[in-house]
Amino acid sequence: MDGVPESHTGWTFVTNHARVLAAIADNHSARIRDIAAHCRLTERAVQKIISDLEQDGYLSHVREGRTNTYRIEQGQVLRHPAEAGLTVASLLSLLVQDEAARSTSQDSRPHTPA
């Protein structure tokens, strides 16, 4: 995807932080450019989100040559009081599972609104 992704107006169910975390869970050595394209965000936004996640202990990275390998802290508890006790692993199990199913089903059948 070249340039800035098309913008979205209105609210969404999943935050950009969750989208980035799920993209990293899917590929621990993904480039920021690829994460940005997958999440339909700018590279700058992804860099900021990764910085937020690292600062708060949800994510860390190790530099290996020219690439980063990310490590997600699966046991970290989600931040909002309404999700007290739920871990990053719980969130990712929903998001990554859904992403895998969505990727395979989008190619095999047309989208029909409910």
PDB file of C-alpha atoms in Angstrom:
ATOM      1  CA  MET A   1       0.000   0.000   0.000  1.00  0.00           C
ATOM      2  CA  ASP A   2       1.564   3.279  -1.058  1.00  0.00           C
ATOM      3  CA  GLY A   3       1.159   6.578   0.751  1.00  0.00           C
ATOM      4  CA  VAL A   4      -1.251   7.287   3.540  1.00  0.00           C
ATOM      5  CA  PRO A   5      -4.130   4.836   3.926  1.00  0.00           C
ATOM      6  CA  GLU A   6      -7.606   6.189   3.374  1.00  0.00           C
ATOM      7  CA  SER A   7      -9.037   7.702   6.517  1.00  0.00           C
ATOM      8  CA  HIS A   8     -11.887   6.321   8.549  1.00  0.00           C
ATOM      9  CA  THR A   9     -14.506   8.428  10.252  1.00  0.00           C
ATOM     10  CA  GLY A  10     -16.610   7.362  13.165  1.00  0.00           C
ATOM     11  CA  TRP A  11     -15.912   4.918  15.910  1.00  0.00           C
ATOM     12  CA  THR A  12     -14.692   1.331  15.735  1.00  0.00           C
ATOM     13  CA  PHE A  13     -14.831  -1.665  18.075  1.00  0.00           C
ATOM     14  CA  VAL A  14     -11.096  -2.366  18.016  1.00  0.00           C
ATOM     15  CA  THR A  15      -8.472   0.240  18.881  1.00  0.00           C
ATOM     16  CA  ASN A  16      -5.425   0.905  16.738  1.00  0.00           C
ATOM     17  CA  HIS A  17      -3.243  -0.308  19.611  1.00  0.00           C
ATOM     18  CA  ALA A  18      -5.042  -3.673  19.550  1.00  0.00           C
ATOM     19  CA  ARG A  19      -4.726  -3.862  15.751  1.00  0.00           C
ATOM     20  CA  VAL A  20      -0.973  -3.249  15.890  1.00  0.00           C
ATOM     21  CA  LEU A  21      -0.520  -5.760  18.702  1.00  0.00           C
ATOM     22  CA  ALA A  22      -2.477  -8.386  16.740  1.00  0.00           C
ATOM     23  CA  ALA A  23      -0.391  -7.729  13.611  1.00  0.00           C
ATOM     24  CA  ILE A  24       2.786  -8.219  15.644  1.00  0.00           C
ATOM     25  CA  ALA A  25       1.368 -11.395  17.201  1.00  0.00           C
ATOM     26  CA  ASP A  26       0.818 -12.689  13.684  1.00  0.00           C
ATOM     27  CA  ASN A  27       4.414 -11.885  12.647  1.00  0.00           C
ATOM     28  CA  HIS A  28       6.941 -11.059  15.385  1.00  0.00           C
ATOM     29  CA  SER A  29       9.451  -9.689  12.895  1.00  0.00           C
ATOM     30  CA  ALA A  30       7.064  -7.635  10.767  1.00  0.00           C
ATOM     31  CA  ARG A  31       8.381  -4.323   9.478  1.00  0.00           C
ATOM     32  CA  ILE A  32       6.648  -1.126  10.574  1.00  0.00           C
ATOM     33  CA  ARG A  33       5.771  -0.509   6.928  1.00  0.00           C
ATOM     34  CA  ASP A  34       3.988  -3.874   6.727  1.00  0.00           C
ATOM     35  CA  ILE A  35       2.181  -3.375  10.033  1.00  0.00           C
ATOM     36  CA  ALA A  36       1.026   0.049   8.881  1.00  0.00           C
ATOM     37  CA  ALA A  37      -0.309  -1.329   5.607  1.00  0.00           C
ATOM     38  CA  HIS A  38      -2.050  -4.233   7.332  1.00  0.00           C
ATOM     39  CA  CYS A  39      -3.676  -1.969   9.953  1.00  0.00           C
ATOM     40  CA  ARG A  40      -4.394   0.831   7.465  1.00  0.00           C
ATOM     41  CA  LEU A  41      -2.385   3.317   9.534  1.00  0.00           C
ATOM     42  CA  THR A  42       0.551   5.559   8.785  1.00  0.00           C
ATOM     43  CA  GLU A  43       4.046   4.358   9.640  1.00  0.00           C
ATOM     44  CA  ARG A  44       4.367   7.249  12.059  1.00  0.00           C
ATOM     45  CA  ALA A  45       1.193   6.175  13.888  1.00  0.00           C
ATOM     46  CA  VAL A  46       2.497   2.606  14.157  1.00  0.00           C
ATOM     47  CA  GLN A  47       5.827   3.842  15.541  1.00  0.00           C
ATOM     48  CA  LYS A  48       3.963   5.835  18.204  1.00  0.00           C
ATOM     49  CA  ILE A  49       1.751   2.880  19.106  1.00  0.00           C
ATOM     50  CA  ILE A  50       4.753   0.548  19.392  1.00  0.00           C
ATOM     51  CA  SER A  51       6.434   3.126  21.614  1.00  0.00           C
ATOM     52  CA  ASP A  52       3.314   3.319  23.830  1.00  0.00           C
ATOM     53  CA  LEU A  53       3.130  -0.479  24.103  1.00  0.00           C
ATOM     54  CA  GLU A  54       6.831  -0.749  24.951  1.00  0.00           C
ATOM     55  CA  GLN A  55       6.700   2.076  27.481  1.00  0.00           C
ATOM     56  CA  ASP A  56       3.851   0.388  29.362  1.00  0.00           C
ATOM     57  CA  GLY A  57       5.452  -3.077  29.290  1.00  0.00           C
ATOM     58  CA  TYR A  58       3.171  -4.808  26.786  1.00  0.00           C
ATOM     59  CA  LEU A  59       5.846  -5.182  24.128  1.00  0.00           C
ATOM     60  CA  SER A  60       9.629  -5.271  23.800  1.00  0.00           C
ATOM     61  CA  HIS A  61      11.962  -5.713  20.870  1.00  0.00           C
ATOM     62  CA  VAL A  62      15.406  -7.008  20.054  1.00  0.00           C
ATOM     63  CA  ARG A  63      17.359  -5.626  17.134  1.00  0.00           C
ATOM     64  CA  GLU A  64      18.630  -8.427  14.865  1.00  0.00           C
ATOM     65  CA  GLY A  65      20.643  -7.000  12.007  1.00  0.00           C
ATOM     66  CA  ARG A  66      18.339  -4.645  10.147  1.00  0.00           C
ATOM     67  CA  THR A  67      15.125  -6.028  11.625  1.00  0.00           C
ATOM     68  CA  ASN A  68      13.347  -5.919  14.949  1.00  0.00           C
ATOM     69  CA  THR A  69      11.923  -9.011  16.576  1.00  0.00           C
ATOM     70  CA  TYR A  70       9.090  -8.157  18.930  1.00  0.00           C
ATOM     71  CA  ARG A  71       8.124  -9.976  22.112  1.00  0.00           C
ATOM     72  CA  ILE A  72       4.598  -9.575  23.444  1.00  0.00           C
ATOM     73  CA  GLU A  73       4.114  -9.823  27.192  1.00  0.00           C
ATOM     74  CA  GLN A  74       1.158 -12.217  27.064  1.00  0.00           C
ATOM     75  CA  GLY A  75       0.537 -12.095  30.830  1.00  0.00           C
ATOM     76  CA  GLN A  76       0.158  -8.325  31.060  1.00  0.00           C
ATOM     77  CA  VAL A  77      -3.287  -7.277  32.254  1.00  0.00           C
ATOM     78  CA  LEU A  78      -5.353  -4.961  30.038  1.00  0.00           C
ATOM     79  CA  ARG A  79      -5.436  -1.327  31.152  1.00  0.00           C
ATOM     80  CA  HIS A  80      -9.120  -0.460  31.385  1.00  0.00           C
ATOM     81  CA  PRO A  81     -10.872  -1.229  34.712  1.00  0.00           C
ATOM     82  CA  ALA A  82     -13.745  -2.893  32.824  1.00  0.00           C
ATOM     83  CA  GLU A  83     -11.278  -5.539  31.589  1.00  0.00           C
ATOM     84  CA  ALA A  84      -9.691  -6.057  35.016  1.00  0.00           C
ATOM     85  CA  GLY A  85      -8.020  -9.447  35.132  1.00  0.00           C
ATOM     86  CA  LEU A  86      -8.085 -10.046  31.368  1.00  0.00           C
ATOM     87  CA  THR A  87      -4.667 -10.519  29.831  1.00  0.00           C
ATOM     88  CA  VAL A  88      -3.122  -9.588  26.516  1.00  0.00           C
ATOM     89  CA  ALA A  89      -3.209 -13.288  25.648  1.00  0.00           C
ATOM     90  CA  SER A  90      -7.023 -13.275  26.044  1.00  0.00           C
ATOM     91  CA  LEU A  91      -7.373 -10.317  23.712  1.00  0.00           C
ATOM     92  CA  LEU A  92      -4.991 -11.725  21.141  1.00  0.00           C
ATOM     93  CA  SER A  93      -6.688 -15.111  21.124  1.00  0.00           C
ATOM     94  CA  LEU A  94      -9.808 -13.392  19.840  1.00  0.00           C
ATOM     95  CA  LEU A  95      -8.164 -11.001  17.409  1.00  0.00           C
ATOM     96  CA  VAL A  96      -5.587 -13.310  15.852  1.00  0.00           C
ATOM     97  CA  GLN A  97      -8.016 -16.217  15.537  1.00  0.00           C
ATOM     98  CA  ASP A  98     -10.552 -13.955  13.839  1.00  0.00           C
ATOM     99  CA  GLU A  99      -7.910 -12.497  11.522  1.00  0.00           C
ATOM    100  CA  ALA A 100      -6.810 -15.952  10.378  1.00  0.00           C
ATOM    101  CA  ALA A 101     -10.392 -17.024   9.698  1.00  0.00           C
ATOM    102  CA  ARG A 102     -11.189 -13.746   7.949  1.00  0.00           C
ATOM    103  CA  SER A 103      -8.144 -13.950   5.685  1.00  0.00           C
ATOM    104  CA  THR A 104      -9.007 -17.427   4.437  1.00  0.00           C
ATOM    105  CA  SER A 105     -12.747 -16.857   4.097  1.00  0.00           C
ATOM    106  CA  GLN A 106     -12.531 -13.515   2.265  1.00  0.00           C
ATOM    107  CA  ASP A 107     -10.939 -15.144  -0.746  1.00  0.00           C
ATOM    108  CA  SER A 108     -13.395 -18.042  -0.927  1.00  0.00           C
ATOM    109  CA  ARG A 109     -16.798 -16.367  -0.599  1.00  0.00           C
ATOM    110  CA  PRO A 110     -18.386 -13.006  -1.387  1.00  0.00           C
ATOM    111  CA  HIS A 111     -19.326 -10.620   1.403  1.00  0.00           C
ATOM    112  CA  THR A 112     -23.033 -10.493   2.142  1.00  0.00           C
ATOM    113  CA  PRO A 113     -24.423  -8.031   4.672  1.00  0.00           C
ATOM    114  CA  ALA A 114     -26.386  -9.492   7.594  1.00  0.00           C
TER     115      ALA A 114
END
